[in-house]
């Protein structure tokens, strides 16, 4: 390939938490490029196309504004996968890659069935020269599999008489965090492009150059790029497990984890980000990406490496169980028929995503003890809560509250599980009067003032803080 490749048409396969926001930001910054985001999930595409922007399938600050500006102009959402692939010069694969639930590697390896299905679709429907970009998080060496699938389409009899196809595969992992996706995409710390074809790399780089400074765009080989994504998530998760391990020690010794985090974070070598102690990390990626890293390590015979990362996950699970045990013990070891107000269900603030949310494990533990949970979350749909706690079945011990007042009324305890801004602003004098006594607040996010609540006669437990002192 000699000529530079000019990208006029982009297709993104997968209209999820990554595909939707990522393509929206590209569309906003590159008005000359036509972008079509496709998905096999019709309901999801319909929601992306809904006239009422409150019905978009994903809640992300700033997303509605971009959709309003670009949708129907250079940004389209469609179920017509073949046609979008056929028109595209560049195709992003942004499909889900969860942990395999059966067969070899079950419980650890990534399930690549959606990636493989997308690659086969591309092989079938693409025309001419097409750059295929891995946006999903993938095990190292997946680009090799994708290349084999794409190149084999040339050998397939079905395509004998069709126009010649030419594919280049790049890795371009996404580092956005939910809740700040639009900002992360607009002002990325870096953009990583892995590949072995210079023209293809330049073509992708030329898109980012519309809004990202050149020195923030890193180019590596394919395998470094794929592995960097898994490594970044593993390092971030490791910091959370590290500070959560210290939170338990703080509670025993009288140290305050927030003070410790501040003290260590001011050391430039450590840095202050990702040192907030909480109920353990959630979200769809940290756990699955570390499991994937463990699987890869063991696959290459590096047992010690796998064992090392395993500990990050173990600590995370322990933190969640530890919190539900503390709640149970403080409430006299008996939760039967006690009303517990759960404030926050999403895995972090500013998202409606509940995947792997620590709230799921903690709520299940409390339900197991017989508690009645009155759950309030500003953005999570009731159906998502029922789905995660009881597989969608009715459970009379799960009540979804529409307001904080309703959730906390006559509660024996309040458990803050997500750091939504509204929970920083709770009117404790009013709430405390309407709780059943003795009342407890369990703050797993470290956002309340222990002093203020104690003055109101509420018993308080805050993560990483000893109320004995
Ligand atoms: P998601 O489940 O929200 O979206 C994936 C979408 O792909 C779904 O809507 C699904 O219907 C669609 N899909 C699956 N197979 C398809 C096919 N053959 N054709 C068309 N559509 C298909 O997932 P997500 O959270 O957007 O994550 C996607 C990838 O990005 C994963 O690999 C994840 O690890 C990675 N990632 C996620 C985040 C995040 O914050 N969620 C951040 C960085 C990277
Ligand atoms: C994370 C990474 O931050 C992104 O860079 C990455 O692209 C993404 O995973 C992915 O690959 O999916 P995300 O899971 O959306 O993003 O959100 P984070 O802000 O990383 O939070 C993850 C979890 O860690 C949340 O449950 C959060 O509450 C928790 N957390 C985060 C803490 O407990 N303490 C902290 O200091 C930071």
Coordinates of C-alpha atoms and ligand atoms in Angstrom, one line a residue:
X1 CA 0.0 0.0 0.0
X2 CA 1.7 3.2 -1.1
X3 CA -0.8 6.0 -1.0
X4 CA -1.9 7.5 2.4
X5 CA -5.2 6.2 3.5
X6 CA -7.9 8.9 3.8
X7 CA -10.7 7.9 6.2
X8 CA -14.1 9.1 5.2
X9 CA -16.4 6.4 6.6
X10 CA -16.1 4.8 10.0
X11 CA -18.1 1.9 11.2
X12 CA -18.1 0.9 14.9
X13 CA -19.3 -2.6 15.8
X14 CA -20.8 -2.5 19.3
X15 CA -22.9 0.4 20.6
X16 CA -22.1 0.0 24.3
X17 CA -20.4 2.0 27.0
X18 CA -17.3 2.3 24.8
X19 CA -18.6 2.3 21.2
X20 CA -21.3 4.9 21.8
X21 CA -19.3 7.6 23.7
X22 CA -16.1 7.0 21.7
X23 CA -17.7 7.4 18.3
X24 CA -19.7 10.4 19.6
X25 CA -16.4 12.2 20.5
X26 CA -14.9 11.3 17.1
X27 CA -18.0 12.5 15.3
X28 CA -17.9 15.8 17.2
X29 CA -14.2 16.4 16.4
X30 CA -14.3 15.2 12.8
X31 CA -17.4 16.6 11.2
X32 CA -16.2 15.5 7.7
X33 CA -16.1 11.8 8.7
X34 CA -19.3 9.8 8.6
X35 CA -19.6 7.4 11.5
X36 CA -22.1 4.6 11.8
X37 CA -22.3 2.7 15.1
X38 CA -23.9 -0.7 14.6
X39 CA -25.2 -3.3 17.1
X40 CA -27.1 -6.6 16.9
X41 CA -29.1 -5.4 19.9
X42 CA -32.1 -3.6 18.3
X43 CA -33.4 -2.2 21.6
X44 CA -30.0 -0.6 22.3
X45 CA -29.9 1.0 18.8
X46 CA -33.5 2.2 19.2
X47 CA -32.5 3.9 22.5
X48 CA -29.5 5.6 20.9
X49 CA -32.0 6.9 18.2
X50 CA -34.7 7.9 20.7
X51 CA -35.9 11.5 20.3
X52 CA -36.0 11.9 24.0
X53 CA -32.3 12.1 25.0
X54 CA -33.1 11.0 28.5
X55 CA -33.7 7.6 27.1
X56 CA -30.2 7.1 25.7
X57 CA -29.0 3.6 26.8
X58 CA -26.0 5.1 28.7
X59 CA -25.8 7.8 31.2
X60 CA -22.6 9.8 30.9
X61 CA -22.2 13.5 31.7
X62 CA -21.8 15.5 28.5
X63 CA -23.0 12.7 26.2
X64 CA -26.5 14.1 25.5
X65 CA -25.1 17.4 24.2
X66 CA -22.9 15.6 21.7
X67 CA -25.6 13.3 20.5
X68 CA -27.9 16.3 20.0
X69 CA -25.2 18.0 18.0
X70 CA -24.1 15.1 15.8
X71 CA -26.8 12.5 15.5
X72 CA -28.4 12.4 12.1
X73 CA -25.5 14.6 10.7
X74 CA -22.3 12.6 10.8
X75 CA -23.2 10.2 13.5
X76 CA -25.7 7.3 12.9
X77 CA -26.9 4.3 15.0
X78 CA -28.1 1.3 13.0
X79 CA -28.7 -2.4 13.0
X80 CA -27.7 -2.7 9.4
X81 CA -24.3 -4.2 10.2
X82 CA -23.5 -5.3 6.6
X83 CA -24.1 -2.1 4.9
X84 CA -22.1 0.0 7.5
X85 CA -19.2 -2.4 7.1
X86 CA -19.4 -2.3 3.4
X87 CA -19.1 1.5 3.3
X88 CA -16.3 1.8 5.9
X89 CA -12.6 2.5 5.4
X90 CA -12.0 1.9 9.0
X91 CA -13.9 -0.4 11.4
X92 CA -13.6 -0.3 15.2
X93 CA -14.4 -3.5 17.0
X94 CA -16.0 -2.4 20.3
X95 CA -17.9 -5.5 21.3
X96 CA -18.0 -7.1 24.8
X97 CA -15.2 -9.4 25.9
X98 CA -16.4 -10.9 29.2
X99 CA -14.9 -13.7 31.1
X100 CA -15.6 -17.2 29.6
X101 CA -18.2 -19.0 31.6
X102 CA -17.6 -22.5 30.1
X103 CA -15.0 -24.7 28.4
X104 CA -11.3 -24.2 28.5
X105 CA -10.3 -21.2 30.6
X106 CA -13.8 -20.8 32.1
X107 CA -13.8 -18.2 34.9
X108 CA -10.5 -16.6 33.7
X109 CA -10.0 -16.3 29.9
X110 CA -11.8 -13.8 27.8
X111 CA -14.7 -15.0 25.8
X112 CA -13.8 -14.0 22.3
X113 CA -17.0 -15.2 20.6
X114 CA -18.3 -11.7 19.9
X115 CA -14.9 -10.5 18.6
X116 CA -14.7 -13.6 16.3
X117 CA -18.3 -13.1 15.1
X118 CA -17.5 -9.4 14.3
X119 CA -14.3 -10.3 12.5
X120 CA -16.2 -12.9 10.4
X121 CA -18.8 -10.3 9.6
X122 CA -16.1 -7.8 8.5
X123 CA -14.4 -10.5 6.4
X124 CA -17.7 -11.1 4.6
X125 CA -19.1 -7.6 4.2
X126 CA -16.0 -5.3 3.8
X127 CA -15.0 -3.9 0.4
X128 CA -11.6 -2.8 -0.8
X129 CA -8.9 -1.7 1.7
X130 CA -10.2 -1.7 5.3
X131 CA -8.4 -0.9 8.5
X132 CA -9.8 -3.0 11.4
X133 CA -9.1 -1.4 14.8
X134 CA -9.3 -3.4 18.1
X135 CA -11.1 -1.1 20.5
X136 CA -12.3 -3.9 22.8
X137 CA -9.8 -5.0 25.5
X138 CA -8.3 -8.2 24.3
X139 CA -5.8 -10.9 25.3
X140 CA -2.3 -10.4 23.8
X141 CA -2.1 -12.0 20.4
X142 CA -5.8 -11.6 19.5
X143 CA -4.8 -9.4 16.5
X144 CA -3.2 -12.5 15.1
X145 CA -6.5 -14.4 15.2
X146 CA -8.4 -11.5 13.7
X147 CA -5.9 -11.3 10.9
X148 CA -6.2 -15.0 10.1
X149 CA -10.0 -14.7 10.0
X150 CA -9.9 -11.6 7.8
X151 CA -7.2 -12.9 5.4
X152 CA -9.0 -16.3 5.0
X153 CA -11.9 -14.5 3.5
X154 CA -9.8 -14.1 0.3
X155 CA -9.4 -17.9 0.2
X156 CA -13.1 -18.6 0.7
X157 CA -14.8 -19.8 -2.4
X158 CA -17.8 -17.5 -1.7
X159 CA -15.6 -14.5 -2.4
X160 CA -13.8 -15.8 -5.4
X161 CA -15.3 -13.4 -7.8
X162 CA -15.8 -10.5 -5.5
X163 CA -13.7 -7.4 -5.4
X164 CA -10.2 -7.9 -3.8
X165 CA -10.2 -7.2 -0.1
X166 CA -7.2 -5.9 1.8
X167 CA -7.1 -5.7 5.6
X168 CA -4.8 -4.1 8.2
X169 CA -5.3 -4.7 11.9
X170 CA -4.4 -2.2 14.6
X171 CA -4.8 -2.2 18.3
X172 CA -6.1 1.0 19.8
X173 CA -7.3 0.2 23.4
X174 CA -9.7 2.5 25.2
X175 CA -8.7 4.0 28.5
X176 CA -11.9 5.9 29.3
X177 CA -13.5 5.5 32.7
X178 CA -17.3 5.5 33.0
X179 CA -18.7 8.7 34.5
X180 CA -16.0 10.8 33.0
X181 CA -15.9 9.1 29.5
X182 CA -16.5 12.3 27.5
X183 CA -13.9 14.2 29.3
X184 CA -11.4 11.3 29.1
X185 CA -12.0 10.9 25.4
X186 CA -11.7 14.6 24.7
X187 CA -8.6 15.1 26.8
X188 CA -6.9 11.7 26.9
X189 CA -3.7 11.2 28.9
X190 CA -2.4 9.3 25.9
X191 CA -3.7 7.5 22.8
X192 CA -2.1 4.1 22.1
X193 CA -1.9 2.7 18.6
X194 CA -0.3 -0.7 18.1
X195 CA 0.4 -2.0 14.6
X196 CA 2.8 -3.1 11.9
X197 CA 1.5 -1.1 8.9
X198 CA 2.8 2.4 8.8
X199 CA 0.0 3.8 6.5
X200 CA -2.7 2.2 8.6
X201 CA -1.2 3.6 11.8
X202 CA -1.0 7.1 10.2
X203 CA -4.6 6.9 9.1
X204 CA -5.8 6.2 12.6
X205 CA -3.4 8.8 14.0
X206 CA -4.8 11.4 11.6
X207 CA -8.2 11.0 13.1
X208 CA -7.0 11.6 16.7
X209 CA -4.9 14.6 15.5
X210 CA -8.1 16.5 15.0
X211 CA -8.1 17.1 18.7
X212 CA -5.2 15.3 20.5
X213 CA -1.7 16.6 20.6
X214 CA 0.8 14.6 18.5
X215 CA 3.1 13.9 21.5
X216 CA 0.3 12.2 23.3
X217 CA -0.1 9.6 20.6
X218 CA 2.1 6.6 21.3
X219 CA 2.8 4.0 18.7
X220 CA 4.0 0.5 19.6
X221 CA 3.9 -3.0 18.2
X222 CA 0.6 -4.8 18.4
X223 CA 1.5 -7.0 21.4
X224 CA 2.7 -4.1 23.5
X225 CA -0.5 -2.2 22.8
X226 CA -2.7 -5.2 23.7
X227 CA -0.7 -6.0 26.9
X228 CA -0.5 -2.3 28.0
X229 CA -4.3 -2.2 28.3
X230 CA -4.5 -5.2 30.6
X231 CA -1.5 -3.9 32.5
X232 CA -3.0 -0.4 33.0
X233 CA -6.2 -1.9 34.5
X234 CA -4.3 -4.3 36.7
X235 CA -2.1 -1.5 38.1
X236 CA -5.1 0.7 38.8
X237 CA -7.0 -2.1 40.5
X238 CA -3.9 -3.0 42.5
X239 CA -3.7 0.4 44.0
X240 CA -7.3 0.1 45.2
X241 CA -6.7 -3.3 46.7
X242 CA -3.5 -1.9 48.4
X243 CA -5.4 1.1 50.0
X244 CA -8.3 -1.1 51.0
X245 CA -5.9 -3.5 52.7
X246 CA -4.6 -0.5 54.7
X247 CA -8.2 0.6 55.5
X248 CA -8.7 -2.5 57.5
X249 CA -5.5 -1.9 59.4
X250 CA -6.6 1.7 60.0
X251 CA -9.8 0.6 61.6
X252 CA -7.9 -1.6 64.0
X253 CA -5.2 0.9 64.9
X254 CA -6.8 4.3 65.0
X255 CA -5.1 5.6 61.9
X256 CA -7.4 7.2 59.3
X257 CA -7.1 5.9 55.8
X258 CA -7.9 9.3 54.3
X259 CA -4.9 10.8 56.2
X260 CA -2.7 7.9 55.2
X261 CA -3.7 8.2 51.5
X262 CA -3.0 12.0 51.6
X263 CA 0.4 11.5 53.2
X264 CA 1.6 8.8 50.8
X265 CA -0.1 10.4 47.7
X266 CA 1.9 13.6 48.1
X267 CA 5.0 11.6 47.3
X268 CA 5.4 12.2 43.6
X269 CA 6.6 8.6 43.0
X270 CA 3.3 7.3 44.4
X271 CA 0.9 10.0 43.3
X272 CA -2.6 10.7 44.7
X273 CA -5.0 9.1 42.2
X274 CA -6.7 5.9 42.9
X275 CA -6.1 5.9 46.6
X276 CA -9.7 6.2 47.7
X277 CA -10.6 3.4 50.0
X278 CA -14.1 2.0 49.4
X279 CA -16.2 -1.1 49.1
X280 CA -13.8 -2.7 46.6
X281 CA -13.6 -2.0 42.9
X282 CA -16.5 -2.8 40.6
X283 CA -17.2 -2.3 36.9
X284 CA -17.1 -4.6 34.0
X285 CA -13.4 -4.5 33.4
X286 CA -11.0 -4.6 36.3
X287 CA -11.9 -8.1 37.5
X288 CA -12.2 -9.6 34.0
X289 CA -9.0 -8.0 32.8
X290 CA -7.0 -9.2 35.8
X291 CA -8.5 -12.7 35.4
X292 CA -7.4 -12.5 31.8
X293 CA -3.9 -11.6 32.9
X294 CA -3.8 -14.5 35.3
X295 CA -4.9 -16.8 32.6
X296 CA -2.3 -15.6 30.2
X297 CA 0.4 -15.8 32.8
X298 CA -0.5 -19.4 33.6
X299 CA -0.8 -20.2 29.9
X300 CA 2.8 -19.1 29.5
X301 CA 3.9 -21.1 32.5
X302 CA 4.4 -18.0 34.8
X303 CA 2.5 -19.3 37.8
X304 CA 4.1 -16.8 40.2
X305 CA 3.0 -13.9 38.0
X306 CA -0.6 -15.3 38.0
X307 CA -0.5 -15.8 41.8
X308 CA 0.6 -12.2 42.3
X309 CA -2.3 -10.7 40.4
X310 CA -4.8 -13.2 42.0
X311 CA -4.1 -11.5 45.4
X312 CA -5.5 -8.2 44.0
X313 CA -8.8 -9.9 43.3
X314 CA -8.9 -11.8 46.6
X315 CA -8.4 -8.7 48.6
X316 CA -11.2 -7.0 46.6
X317 CA -13.6 -9.8 47.4
X318 CA -12.5 -9.8 51.0
X319 CA -13.2 -6.1 51.4
X320 CA -16.8 -6.6 50.2
X321 CA -17.4 -9.5 52.6
X322 CA -15.7 -7.7 55.4
X323 CA -18.1 -4.8 55.0
X324 CA -21.3 -6.9 55.1
X325 CA -20.0 -8.7 58.1
X326 CA -19.3 -5.4 59.9
X327 CA -22.8 -4.2 59.2
X328 CA -24.3 -7.5 60.5
X329 CA -22.2 -7.5 63.6
X330 CA -22.9 -3.9 64.5
X331 CA -26.7 -4.5 64.2
X332 CA -26.4 -7.2 67.0
X333 CA -25.7 -10.0 64.5
X334 CA -29.4 -10.0 63.5
X335 CA -30.8 -8.4 60.4
X336 CA -34.1 -10.2 60.2
X337 CA -36.8 -7.8 59.1
X338 CA -34.6 -4.8 59.8
X339 CA -35.0 -2.0 57.2
X340 CA -31.6 -1.1 55.7
X341 CA -31.5 1.9 53.4
X342 CA -29.0 1.3 50.5
X343 CA -27.8 4.6 49.0
X344 CA -26.3 4.0 45.6
X345 CA -26.2 0.8 43.5
X346 CA -24.0 1.7 40.5
X347 CA -20.4 0.6 40.7
X348 CA -19.3 4.3 41.0
X349 CA -20.9 7.7 40.7
X350 CA -22.1 9.3 37.5
X351 CA -22.9 6.1 35.7
X352 CA -26.0 3.8 35.5
X353 CA -23.7 0.8 35.1
X354 CA -24.1 -1.9 37.8
X355 CA -21.8 -4.5 36.3
X356 CA -19.7 -6.1 39.1
X357 CA -20.9 -3.3 41.4
X358 CA -19.8 -4.0 45.0
X359 CA -23.4 -3.2 45.9
X360 CA -24.4 -6.5 44.5
X361 CA -22.4 -8.7 46.8
X362 CA -23.0 -6.5 49.8
X363 CA -26.8 -6.4 49.2
X364 CA -26.9 -10.2 48.6
X365 CA -25.1 -10.8 51.9
X366 CA -27.6 -8.5 53.8
X367 CA -30.6 -10.2 52.1
X368 CA -29.2 -13.6 53.2
X369 CA -29.3 -12.4 56.8
X370 CA -33.0 -11.5 56.3
X371 CA -32.7 -7.7 55.9
X372 CA -35.3 -5.7 54.1
X373 CA -33.4 -3.4 51.6
X374 CA -34.8 -0.1 50.5
X375 CA -32.6 0.8 47.6
X376 CA -32.2 4.3 46.1
X377 CA -29.9 5.1 43.2
X378 CA -30.4 8.3 41.1
X379 CA -29.7 6.7 37.8
X380 CA -30.0 2.9 38.0
X381 CA -33.2 1.4 36.7
X382 CA -35.2 -0.8 39.1
X383 CA -35.1 -3.7 36.6
X384 CA -31.3 -3.6 36.7
X385 CA -31.3 -3.9 40.5
X386 CA -33.8 -6.8 40.4
X387 CA -31.8 -8.5 37.7
X388 CA -28.6 -8.3 39.6
X389 CA -30.0 -9.3 43.0
X390 CA -32.6 -11.9 42.2
X391 CA -32.3 -12.7 38.5
X392 CA -35.3 -10.5 37.9
X393 CA -37.6 -12.5 40.2
X394 CA -39.8 -10.8 42.8
X395 CA -38.3 -10.6 46.2
X396 CA -40.4 -8.9 48.9
X397 CA -37.3 -8.0 50.8
X398 CA -36.1 -5.7 48.0
X399 CA -37.8 -2.3 47.8
X400 CA -36.8 0.3 45.2
X401 CA -37.2 3.7 46.6
X402 CA -37.8 6.8 44.4
X403 CA -36.5 9.2 46.9
X404 CA -33.8 9.3 49.6
X405 CA -36.5 10.2 52.2
X406 CA -38.5 7.1 51.3
X407 CA -35.5 4.9 51.5
X408 CA -34.2 6.2 54.9
X409 CA -37.7 6.5 56.6
X410 CA -37.8 4.2 59.7
X411 CA -34.5 2.6 58.6
X412 CA -32.4 0.9 61.2
X413 CA -29.3 1.6 59.1
X414 CA -28.2 3.5 56.1
X415 CA -25.4 2.0 53.9
X416 CA -23.7 4.4 51.5
X417 CA -22.4 2.3 48.6
X418 CA -21.9 4.8 45.8
X419 CA -20.3 8.3 46.1
X420 CA -23.1 10.2 44.2
X421 CA -22.9 13.9 44.8
X422 CA -26.4 14.0 46.4
X423 CA -25.1 11.8 49.2
X424 CA -22.5 14.4 50.1
X425 CA -25.4 16.8 50.6
X426 CA -27.7 14.7 52.8
X427 CA -29.7 16.6 55.4
X428 CA -28.7 14.5 58.3
X429 CA -30.7 16.4 61.0
X430 CA -33.9 15.6 59.2
X431 CA -32.9 12.1 58.2
X432 CA -31.7 11.2 61.7
X433 CA -35.1 12.1 63.3
X434 CA -36.9 9.7 61.0
X435 CA -34.7 6.6 61.6
X436 CA -35.4 3.8 64.0
X437 CA -33.2 4.0 67.1
X438 CA -30.5 2.9 67.7
X439 CA -29.6 4.0 64.2
X440 CA -26.5 3.3 62.2
X441 CA -24.8 4.8 59.1
X442 CA -22.2 2.7 57.3
X443 CA -20.2 4.9 55.0
X444 CA -18.2 2.7 52.6
X445 CA -17.1 5.6 50.5
X446 CA -15.7 7.9 53.2
X447 CA -17.9 10.8 52.3
X448 CA -19.7 11.8 55.5
X449 CA -18.6 13.8 58.6
X450 CA -18.4 11.3 61.5
X451 CA -18.4 14.2 63.9
X452 CA -21.7 15.7 62.6
X453 CA -23.5 12.4 62.7
X454 CA -22.3 11.5 66.1
X455 CA -23.6 14.8 67.4
X456 CA -27.0 13.8 66.1
X457 CA -26.9 10.6 68.0
X458 CA -26.2 8.3 65.0
X459 CA -23.7 5.5 65.3
X460 CA -21.2 5.7 62.5
X461 CA -18.9 3.3 60.7
X462 CA -16.7 4.8 58.0
X463 CA -14.3 2.7 55.9
X464 CA -10.7 3.0 57.1
X465 CA -11.6 5.0 60.3
X466 CA -11.8 3.9 63.8
X467 CA -14.7 5.4 65.7
X468 CA -13.1 4.1 69.0
X469 CA -10.6 6.9 68.9
Ligands
LIG1 P1 -21.0 -3.4 26.2 O1 -21.5 -4.7 26.6 O2 -21.6 -2.1 26.8 O3 -21.2 -3.2 24.6 C1 -20.8 -4.1 23.7 C2 -21.9 -4.1 22.5 O4 -21.4 -5.0 21.5 C3 -23.2 -4.7 23.0 O5 -24.3 -3.7 22.8 C4 -23.5 -5.9 22.1 O6 -24.8 -6.1 21.7 C5 -22.6 -5.6 20.9 N1 -22.2 -6.7 20.1 C6 -21.7 -7.9 20.5 N2 -21.4 -8.7 19.4 C7 -21.8 -8.0 18.3 C8 -21.7 -8.3 16.9 N3 -21.3 -9.4 16.5 N4 -22.2 -7.4 16.1 C9 -22.7 -6.2 16.5 N5 -22.7 -5.8 17.8 C10 -22.3 -6.7 18.7 O7 -19.5 -3.4 26.4 P2 -18.5 -2.1 26.7 O8 -18.6 -1.8 28.1 O9 -18.8 -1.1 25.7 O10 -17.1 -2.8 26.4 C11 -16.7 -3.1 25.2 C12 -15.2 -3.5 25.2 O11 -14.4 -2.3 25.6 C13 -14.8 -4.5 26.2 O12 -13.7 -5.3 25.6 C14 -14.3 -3.8 27.4 O13 -13.4 -4.5 28.1 C15 -13.6 -2.6 26.8 N6 -13.6 -1.4 27.6 C16 -14.7 -1.0 28.3 C17 -14.6 0.2 29.1 C18 -15.8 0.6 29.9 O14 -15.7 1.6 30.6 N7 -17.0 0.0 29.8 C19 -13.5 1.0 29.0 C20 -12.4 0.6 28.2 C21 -12.5 -0.6 27.5
LIG2 C1 -11.5 1.7 34.6 C2 -10.2 2.4 34.2 O1 -10.1 3.5 35.1 C3 -10.2 2.9 32.8 O2 -9.0 3.6 32.5 C4 -10.5 1.7 31.9 O3 -10.5 2.2 30.5 C5 -11.7 1.0 32.2 O4 -11.7 0.6 33.6 C6 -12.0 -0.2 31.4 O5 -11.1 -0.8 30.9 O6 -13.2 -0.6 31.5 P1 -14.0 2.3 35.2 O7 -14.1 0.9 35.6 O8 -15.0 2.8 34.3 O9 -12.6 2.6 34.5 O10 -14.0 3.3 36.5 P2 -12.8 3.6 37.6 O11 -12.9 5.0 37.9 O12 -11.5 3.0 37.2 O13 -13.4 2.8 38.9 C7 -13.4 1.4 38.9 C8 -13.8 1.0 40.3 O14 -12.8 1.3 41.3 C9 -15.1 1.7 40.9 O15 -15.8 0.7 41.6 C10 -14.5 2.8 41.8 O16 -15.5 3.1 42.8 C11 -13.3 2.1 42.3 N1 -12.3 3.1 42.8 C12 -11.7 3.9 42.0 C13 -12.0 3.1 44.2 O17 -12.5 2.3 45.0 N2 -11.0 3.9 44.6 C14 -10.4 4.8 43.8 O18 -9.5 5.6 44.2 C15 -10.7 4.8 42.4

